[in-house]
C-alpha positions as a Markdown table, in Angstrom:
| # | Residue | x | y | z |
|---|---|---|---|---|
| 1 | Unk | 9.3 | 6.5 | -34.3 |
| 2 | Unk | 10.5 | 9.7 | -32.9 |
| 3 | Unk | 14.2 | 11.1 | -33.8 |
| 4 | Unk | 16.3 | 12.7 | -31.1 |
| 5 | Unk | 18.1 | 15.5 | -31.7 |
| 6 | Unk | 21.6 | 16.9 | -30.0 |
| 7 | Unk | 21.1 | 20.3 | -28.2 |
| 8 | Unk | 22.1 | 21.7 | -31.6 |
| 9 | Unk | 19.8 | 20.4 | -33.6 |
| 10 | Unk | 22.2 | 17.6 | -35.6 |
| 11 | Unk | 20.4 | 14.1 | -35.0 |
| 12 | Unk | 21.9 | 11.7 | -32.2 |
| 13 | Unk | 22.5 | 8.6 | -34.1 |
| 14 | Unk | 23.4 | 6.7 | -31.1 |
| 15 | Unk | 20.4 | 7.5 | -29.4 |
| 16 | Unk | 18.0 | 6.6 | -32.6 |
| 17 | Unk | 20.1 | 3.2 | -32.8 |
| 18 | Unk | 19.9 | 2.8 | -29.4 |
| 19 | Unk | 15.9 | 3.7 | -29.2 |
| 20 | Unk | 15.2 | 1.1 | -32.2 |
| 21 | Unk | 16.8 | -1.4 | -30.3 |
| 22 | Unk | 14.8 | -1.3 | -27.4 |
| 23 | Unk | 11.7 | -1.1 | -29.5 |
| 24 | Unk | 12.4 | -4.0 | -30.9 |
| 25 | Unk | 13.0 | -5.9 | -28.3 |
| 26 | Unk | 10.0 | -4.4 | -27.0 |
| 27 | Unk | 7.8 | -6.5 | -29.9 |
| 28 | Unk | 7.4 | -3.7 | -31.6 |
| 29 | Unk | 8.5 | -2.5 | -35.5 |
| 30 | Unk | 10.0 | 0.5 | -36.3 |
| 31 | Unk | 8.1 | 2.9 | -38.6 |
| 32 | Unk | 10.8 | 5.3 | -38.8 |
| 33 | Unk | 10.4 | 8.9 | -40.6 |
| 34 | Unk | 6.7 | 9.3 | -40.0 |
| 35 | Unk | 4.9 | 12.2 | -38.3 |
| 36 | Unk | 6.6 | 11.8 | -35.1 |
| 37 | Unk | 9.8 | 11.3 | -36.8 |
| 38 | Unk | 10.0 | 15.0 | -37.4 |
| 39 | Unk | 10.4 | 13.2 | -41.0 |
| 40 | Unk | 10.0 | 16.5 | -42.9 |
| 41 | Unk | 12.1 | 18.5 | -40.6 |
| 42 | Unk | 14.5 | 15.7 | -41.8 |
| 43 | Unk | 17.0 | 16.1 | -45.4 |
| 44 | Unk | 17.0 | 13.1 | -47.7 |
| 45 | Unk | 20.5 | 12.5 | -47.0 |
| 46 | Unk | 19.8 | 12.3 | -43.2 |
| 47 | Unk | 16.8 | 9.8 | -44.0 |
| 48 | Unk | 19.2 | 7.6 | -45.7 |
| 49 | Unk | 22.4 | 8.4 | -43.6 |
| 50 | Unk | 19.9 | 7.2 | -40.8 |
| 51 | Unk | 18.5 | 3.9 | -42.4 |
| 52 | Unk | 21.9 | 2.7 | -43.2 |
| 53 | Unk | 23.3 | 3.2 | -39.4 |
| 54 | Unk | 20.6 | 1.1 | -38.3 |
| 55 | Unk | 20.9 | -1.6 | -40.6 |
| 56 | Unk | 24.9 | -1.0 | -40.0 |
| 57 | Unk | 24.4 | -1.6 | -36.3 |
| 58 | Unk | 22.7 | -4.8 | -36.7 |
| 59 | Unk | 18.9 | -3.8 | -36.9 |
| 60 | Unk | 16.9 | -6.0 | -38.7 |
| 61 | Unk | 15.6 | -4.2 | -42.2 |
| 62 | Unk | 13.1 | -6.3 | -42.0 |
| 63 | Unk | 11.4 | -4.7 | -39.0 |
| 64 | Unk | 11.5 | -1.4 | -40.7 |
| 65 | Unk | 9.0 | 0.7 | -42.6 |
| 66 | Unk | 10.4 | 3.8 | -43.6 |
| 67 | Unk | 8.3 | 7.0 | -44.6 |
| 68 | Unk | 9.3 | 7.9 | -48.2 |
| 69 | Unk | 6.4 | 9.9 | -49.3 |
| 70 | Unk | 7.1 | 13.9 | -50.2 |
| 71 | Unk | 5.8 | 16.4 | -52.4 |
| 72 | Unk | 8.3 | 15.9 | -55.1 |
| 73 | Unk | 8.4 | 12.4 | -57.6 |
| 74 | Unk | 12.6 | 12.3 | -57.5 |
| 75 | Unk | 12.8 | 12.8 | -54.0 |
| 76 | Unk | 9.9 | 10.3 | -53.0 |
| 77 | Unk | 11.6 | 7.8 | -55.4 |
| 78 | Unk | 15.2 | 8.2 | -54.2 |
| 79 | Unk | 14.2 | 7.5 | -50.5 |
| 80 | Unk | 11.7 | 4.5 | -51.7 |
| 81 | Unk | 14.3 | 2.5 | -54.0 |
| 82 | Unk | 17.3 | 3.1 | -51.1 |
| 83 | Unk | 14.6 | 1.6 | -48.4 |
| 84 | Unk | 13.5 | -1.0 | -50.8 |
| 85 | Unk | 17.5 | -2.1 | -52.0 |
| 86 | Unk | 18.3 | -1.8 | -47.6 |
| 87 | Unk | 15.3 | -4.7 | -47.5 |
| 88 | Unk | 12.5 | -2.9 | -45.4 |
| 89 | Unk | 9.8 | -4.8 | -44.9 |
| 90 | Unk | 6.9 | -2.4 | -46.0 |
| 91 | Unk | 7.2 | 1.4 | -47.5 |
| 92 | Unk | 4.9 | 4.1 | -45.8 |
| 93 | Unk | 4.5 | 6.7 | -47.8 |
| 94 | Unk | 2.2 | 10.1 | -47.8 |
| 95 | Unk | 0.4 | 11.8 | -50.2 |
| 96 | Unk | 2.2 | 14.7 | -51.7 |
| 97 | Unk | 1.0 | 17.3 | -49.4 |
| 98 | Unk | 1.5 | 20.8 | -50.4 |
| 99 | Unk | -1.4 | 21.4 | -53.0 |
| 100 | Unk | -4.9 | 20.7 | -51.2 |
| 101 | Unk | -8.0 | 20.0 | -52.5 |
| 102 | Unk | -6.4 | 17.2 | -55.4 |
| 103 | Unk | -8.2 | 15.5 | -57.7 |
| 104 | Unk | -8.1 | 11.3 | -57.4 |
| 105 | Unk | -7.0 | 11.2 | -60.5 |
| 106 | Unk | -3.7 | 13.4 | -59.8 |
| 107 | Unk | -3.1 | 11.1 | -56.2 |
| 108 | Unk | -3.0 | 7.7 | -58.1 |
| 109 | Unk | -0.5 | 9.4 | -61.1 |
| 110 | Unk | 1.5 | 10.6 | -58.2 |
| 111 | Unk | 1.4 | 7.3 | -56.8 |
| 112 | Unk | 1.1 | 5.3 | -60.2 |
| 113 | Unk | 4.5 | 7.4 | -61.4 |
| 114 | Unk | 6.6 | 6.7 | -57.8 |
| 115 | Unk | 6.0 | 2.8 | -58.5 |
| 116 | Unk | 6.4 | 2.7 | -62.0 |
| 117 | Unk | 9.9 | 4.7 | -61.6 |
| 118 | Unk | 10.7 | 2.3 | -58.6 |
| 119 | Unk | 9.5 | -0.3 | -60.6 |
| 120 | Unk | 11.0 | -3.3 | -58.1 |
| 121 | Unk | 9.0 | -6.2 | -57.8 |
| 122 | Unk | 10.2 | -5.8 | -53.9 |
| 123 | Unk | 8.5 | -2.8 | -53.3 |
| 124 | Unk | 5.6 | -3.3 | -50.5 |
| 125 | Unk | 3.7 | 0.1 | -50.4 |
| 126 | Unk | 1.8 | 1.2 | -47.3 |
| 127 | Unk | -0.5 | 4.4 | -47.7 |
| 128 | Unk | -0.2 | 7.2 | -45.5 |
| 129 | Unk | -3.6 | 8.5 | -44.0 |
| 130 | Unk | -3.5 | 11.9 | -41.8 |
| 131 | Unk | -5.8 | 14.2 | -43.6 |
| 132 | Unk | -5.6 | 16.3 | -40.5 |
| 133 | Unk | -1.7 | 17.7 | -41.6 |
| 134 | Unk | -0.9 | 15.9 | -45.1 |
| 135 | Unk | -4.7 | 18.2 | -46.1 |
| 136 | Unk | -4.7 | 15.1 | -48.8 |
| 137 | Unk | -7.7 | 12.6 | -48.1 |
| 138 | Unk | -6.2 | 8.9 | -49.0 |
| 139 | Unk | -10.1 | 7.3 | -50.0 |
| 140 | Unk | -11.5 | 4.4 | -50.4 |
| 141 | Unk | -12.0 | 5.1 | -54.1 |
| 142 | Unk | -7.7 | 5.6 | -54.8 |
| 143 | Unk | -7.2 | 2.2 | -52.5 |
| 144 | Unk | -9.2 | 0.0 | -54.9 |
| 145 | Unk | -7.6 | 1.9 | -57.8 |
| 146 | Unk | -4.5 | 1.4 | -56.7 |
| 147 | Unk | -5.1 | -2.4 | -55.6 |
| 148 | Unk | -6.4 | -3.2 | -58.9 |
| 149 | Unk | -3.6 | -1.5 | -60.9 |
| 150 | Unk | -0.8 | -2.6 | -58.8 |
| 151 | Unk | -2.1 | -5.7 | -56.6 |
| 152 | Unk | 1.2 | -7.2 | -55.6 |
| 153 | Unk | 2.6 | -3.9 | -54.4 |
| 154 | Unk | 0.0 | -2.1 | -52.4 |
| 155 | Unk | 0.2 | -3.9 | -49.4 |
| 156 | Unk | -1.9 | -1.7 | -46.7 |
| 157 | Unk | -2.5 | 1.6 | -45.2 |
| 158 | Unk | -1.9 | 3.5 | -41.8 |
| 159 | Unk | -5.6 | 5.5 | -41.3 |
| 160 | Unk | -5.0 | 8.4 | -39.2 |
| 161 | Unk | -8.1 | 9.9 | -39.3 |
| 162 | Unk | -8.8 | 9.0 | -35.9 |
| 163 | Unk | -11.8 | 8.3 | -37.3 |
| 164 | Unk | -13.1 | 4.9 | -36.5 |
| 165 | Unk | -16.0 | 4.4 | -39.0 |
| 166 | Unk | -13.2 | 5.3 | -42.1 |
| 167 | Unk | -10.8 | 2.4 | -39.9 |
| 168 | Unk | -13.7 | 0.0 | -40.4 |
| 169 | Unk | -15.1 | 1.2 | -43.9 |
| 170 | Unk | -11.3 | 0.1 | -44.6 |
| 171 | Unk | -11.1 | -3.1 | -43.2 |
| 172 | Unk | -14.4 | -4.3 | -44.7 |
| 173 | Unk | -13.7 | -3.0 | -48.1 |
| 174 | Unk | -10.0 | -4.8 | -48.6 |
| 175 | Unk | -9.0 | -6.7 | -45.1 |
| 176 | Unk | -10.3 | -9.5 | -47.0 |
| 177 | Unk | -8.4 | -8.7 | -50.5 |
| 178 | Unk | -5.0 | -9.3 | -48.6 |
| 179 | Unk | -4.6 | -5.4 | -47.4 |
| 180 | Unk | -3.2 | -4.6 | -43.9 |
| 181 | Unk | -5.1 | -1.6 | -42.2 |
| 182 | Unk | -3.4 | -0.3 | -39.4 |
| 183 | Unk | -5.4 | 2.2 | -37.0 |
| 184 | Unk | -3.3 | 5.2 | -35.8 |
| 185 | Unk | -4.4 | 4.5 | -32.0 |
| 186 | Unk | -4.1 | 1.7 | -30.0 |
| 187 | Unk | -7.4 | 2.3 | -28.7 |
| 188 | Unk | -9.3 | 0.5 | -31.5 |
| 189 | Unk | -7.6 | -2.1 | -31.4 |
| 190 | Unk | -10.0 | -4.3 | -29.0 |
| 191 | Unk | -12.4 | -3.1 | -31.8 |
| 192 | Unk | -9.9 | -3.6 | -34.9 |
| 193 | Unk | -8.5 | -6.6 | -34.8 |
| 194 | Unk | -11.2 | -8.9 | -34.2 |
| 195 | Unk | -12.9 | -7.7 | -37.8 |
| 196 | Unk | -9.7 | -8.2 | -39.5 |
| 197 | Unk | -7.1 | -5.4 | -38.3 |
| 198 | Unk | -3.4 | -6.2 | -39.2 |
| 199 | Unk | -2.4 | -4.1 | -35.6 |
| 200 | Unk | -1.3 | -0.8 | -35.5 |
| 201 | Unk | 1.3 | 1.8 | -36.4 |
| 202 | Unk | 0.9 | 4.2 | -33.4 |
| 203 | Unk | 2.8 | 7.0 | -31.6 |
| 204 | Unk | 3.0 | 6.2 | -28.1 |
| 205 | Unk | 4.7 | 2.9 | -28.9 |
| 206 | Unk | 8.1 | 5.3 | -28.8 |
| 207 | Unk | 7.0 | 5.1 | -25.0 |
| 208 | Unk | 4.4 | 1.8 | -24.1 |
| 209 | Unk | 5.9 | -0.4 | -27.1 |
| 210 | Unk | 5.0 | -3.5 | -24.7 |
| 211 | Unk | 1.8 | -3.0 | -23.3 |
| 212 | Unk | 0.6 | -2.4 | -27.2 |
| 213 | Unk | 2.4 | -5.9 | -27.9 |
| 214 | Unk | 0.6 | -7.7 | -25.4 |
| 215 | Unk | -2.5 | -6.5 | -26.5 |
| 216 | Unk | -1.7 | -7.1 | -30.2 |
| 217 | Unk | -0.9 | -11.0 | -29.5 |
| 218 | Unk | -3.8 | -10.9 | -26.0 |
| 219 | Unk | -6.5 | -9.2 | -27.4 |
| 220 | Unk | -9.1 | -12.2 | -26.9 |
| 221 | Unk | -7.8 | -13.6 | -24.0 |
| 222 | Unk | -9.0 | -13.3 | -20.6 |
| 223 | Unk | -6.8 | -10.1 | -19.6 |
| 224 | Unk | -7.5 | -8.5 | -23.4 |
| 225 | Unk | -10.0 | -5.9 | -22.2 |
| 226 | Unk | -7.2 | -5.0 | -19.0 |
| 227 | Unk | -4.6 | -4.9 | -21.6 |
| 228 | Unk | -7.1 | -2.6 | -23.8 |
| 229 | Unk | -7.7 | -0.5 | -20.4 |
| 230 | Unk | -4.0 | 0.0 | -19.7 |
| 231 | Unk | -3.2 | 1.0 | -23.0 |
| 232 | Unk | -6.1 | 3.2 | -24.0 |
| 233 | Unk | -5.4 | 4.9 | -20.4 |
| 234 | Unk | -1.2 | 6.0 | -21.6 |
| 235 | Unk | -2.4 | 7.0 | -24.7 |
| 236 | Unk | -5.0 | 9.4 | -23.6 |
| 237 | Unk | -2.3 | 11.2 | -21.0 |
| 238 | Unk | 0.1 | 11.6 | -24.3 |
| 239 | Unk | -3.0 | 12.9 | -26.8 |
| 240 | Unk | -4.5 | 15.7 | -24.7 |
| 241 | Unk | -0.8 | 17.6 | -25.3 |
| 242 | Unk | 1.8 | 18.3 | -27.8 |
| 243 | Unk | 2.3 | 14.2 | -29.0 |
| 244 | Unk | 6.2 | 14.5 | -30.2 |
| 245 | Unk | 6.9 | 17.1 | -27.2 |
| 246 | Unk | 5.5 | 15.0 | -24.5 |
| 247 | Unk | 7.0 | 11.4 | -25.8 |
| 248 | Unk | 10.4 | 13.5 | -26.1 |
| 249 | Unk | 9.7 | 14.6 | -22.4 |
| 250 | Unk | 9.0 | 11.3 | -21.3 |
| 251 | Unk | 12.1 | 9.6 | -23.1 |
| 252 | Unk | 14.5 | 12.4 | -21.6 |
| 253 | Unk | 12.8 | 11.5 | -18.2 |
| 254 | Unk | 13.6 | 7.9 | -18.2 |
| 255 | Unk | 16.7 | 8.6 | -19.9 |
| 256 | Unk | 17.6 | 10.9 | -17.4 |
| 257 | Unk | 19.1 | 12.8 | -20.6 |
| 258 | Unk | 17.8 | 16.8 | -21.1 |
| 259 | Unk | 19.1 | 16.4 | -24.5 |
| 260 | Unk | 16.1 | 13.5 | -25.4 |
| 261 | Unk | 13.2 | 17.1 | -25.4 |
| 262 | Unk | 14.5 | 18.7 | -28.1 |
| 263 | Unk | 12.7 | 19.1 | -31.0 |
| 264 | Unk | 13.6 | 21.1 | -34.4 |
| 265 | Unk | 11.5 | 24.1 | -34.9 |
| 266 | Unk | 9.0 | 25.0 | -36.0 |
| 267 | Unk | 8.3 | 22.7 | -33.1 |
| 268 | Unk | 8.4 | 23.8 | -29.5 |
| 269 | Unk | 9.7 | 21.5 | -26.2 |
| 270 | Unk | 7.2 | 21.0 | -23.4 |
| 271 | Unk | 7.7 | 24.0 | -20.8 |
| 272 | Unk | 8.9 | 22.5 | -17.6 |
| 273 | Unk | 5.4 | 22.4 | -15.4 |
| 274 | Unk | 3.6 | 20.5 | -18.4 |
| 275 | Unk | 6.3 | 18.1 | -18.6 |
| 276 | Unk | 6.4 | 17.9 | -14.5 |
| 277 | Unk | 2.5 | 17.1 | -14.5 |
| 278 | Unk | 2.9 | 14.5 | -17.2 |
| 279 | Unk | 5.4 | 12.8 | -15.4 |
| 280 | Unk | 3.4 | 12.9 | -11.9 |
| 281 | Unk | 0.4 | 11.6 | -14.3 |
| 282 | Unk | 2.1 | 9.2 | -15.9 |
| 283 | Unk | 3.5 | 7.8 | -12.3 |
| 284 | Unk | 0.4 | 8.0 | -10.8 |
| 285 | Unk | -1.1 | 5.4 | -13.4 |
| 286 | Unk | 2.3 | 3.4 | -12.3 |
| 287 | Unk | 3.5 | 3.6 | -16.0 |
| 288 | Unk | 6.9 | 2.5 | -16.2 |
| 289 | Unk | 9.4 | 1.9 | -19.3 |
| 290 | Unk | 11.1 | -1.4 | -18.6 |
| 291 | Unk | 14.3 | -1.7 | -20.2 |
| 292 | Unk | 15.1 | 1.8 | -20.8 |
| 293 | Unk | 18.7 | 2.9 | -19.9 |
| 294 | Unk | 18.9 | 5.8 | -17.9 |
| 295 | Unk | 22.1 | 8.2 | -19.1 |
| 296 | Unk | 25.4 | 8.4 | -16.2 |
| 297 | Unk | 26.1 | 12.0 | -15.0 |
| 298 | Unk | 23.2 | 13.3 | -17.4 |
């Protein structure tokens, strides 16, 4: 779930609220501070300032899964135990990320240490999988450690290898032991969820939360490979540029508010000729975001 920012940087909470809402009501969950978050541009105090305005506004806890991972134990626990004592539904949490090139034994006592300090029987633990920017390969081989140490807390992982034979190699190995894999794309879903797929935790739901829906509950019906077509077709536009940019560009568009592009650095905004074409693309595929209230005298 993307954040938006003010022109100055501070996060909008009214906007966030606002934008959970609608994804909600869209049918989709909110898997808030993740990589399109901005989540490490983000303080621990704003993550938790953040989760508790949601859930002070009315939004269900159980239709969140927060990111809580980080490269240090304290920190990683401190977000996890506030998401778990909130009541969100699932924890997604990344590897630490700074050192590269980790042994599996130092991943699962990272991971072994966060849950033990936790130690909540409520704790539902979803690994994070995005070797391309954490540089820390989630394998097979630390999943079934990790399921066998801790069965009733590692409840699934978000692959975002974009890699569709590691999605699969997943699902065989523990679909079947009671472990949600979620693909990073809607794209494989058609291809997902009929060996065992629990859906999928994917960027351009901030924008096409529906479409992505439908096809989640449609799949195998008679329009499933339209729905599969239509949403493979958005997410394609949003991947050949700058993901957070281009969403942001998109939400300010149909927001009609300026203030829905920015982006904390190190992060750049779309220049204003990408975010035109994306926008004349985006029409021209008669993409629309039903529901979304545009901002008065933006």
């Amino acid at each position: 779930m993307v954040t938006p920012f003010r022109g100055n940087l501070d996060v909008d909470t009214e906007a966030f609220i606002a934008h959970c809402r609608w994804l909600v009501n869209s049918g989709a969950g909110l898997a808030i501070f993740g990589t399109n978050s901005e989540a490490n541009s983000l303080s621990i105090g704003e993550r938790i300032e953040l989760t508790d305005a949601l859930i002070g506004a009315g939004v269900p806890a159980s239709s969140m899964m927060p990111g809580t991972g980080t490269s240090s134990i304290p920190d990683t626990v401190q977000l996890t135990r506030h998401a778990v004592d909130a009541g969100a539904a699932g924890i997604l949490m990344l590897p630490p990320f700074f050192y590269k090139n980790l042994s599996e034994d130092g991943l699962f006592a990272y991971y072994s240490e966060v849950i033990e300090r936790v130690g909540d029987s409520r704790l539902s633990l979803y690994l994070y999988h995005i070797p391309a920017l954490s540089g820390v390969p989630i394998t097979l081989g630390l999943i079934e450690r990790l399921l066998k140490r801790y069965p009733d807390t590692l409840a699934g992982v978000k692959d975002s290898s974009g890699n569709w034979s590691n999605t699969k190699a997943m699902i065989d190995q523990f679909a079947a032991q009671g472990v949600d894999i979620f693909p990073a794309s809607e794209a494989f879903l058609s291809a997902a969820l009929p060996i065992g797929a629990a859906g999928c935790i994917s960027a351009t739901a901030n924008v096409n939360p529906a479409c992505i829906a439908q096809l989640c509950a449609r799949w195998n019906d008679a329009d499933g490979a339209a729905l599969q077509e239509e949403a493979t077709t958005v997410r394609k536009i949003f991947q050949a540029l700058p993901m957070i940019a281009a969403m942001k560009y998109t939400l300010a568009h149909w927001h009609n508010d300026a203030d829905w592009c920015t982006v904390r650095p190190p992060l750049t905004a779309l220049d204003e000729a990408t975010g035109h074409k994306l926008i004349d693309d985006l029409k021209a595929i008669g993409f629309d975001m039903p529901g979304v209230r545009a901002k008065e005298n933006a």
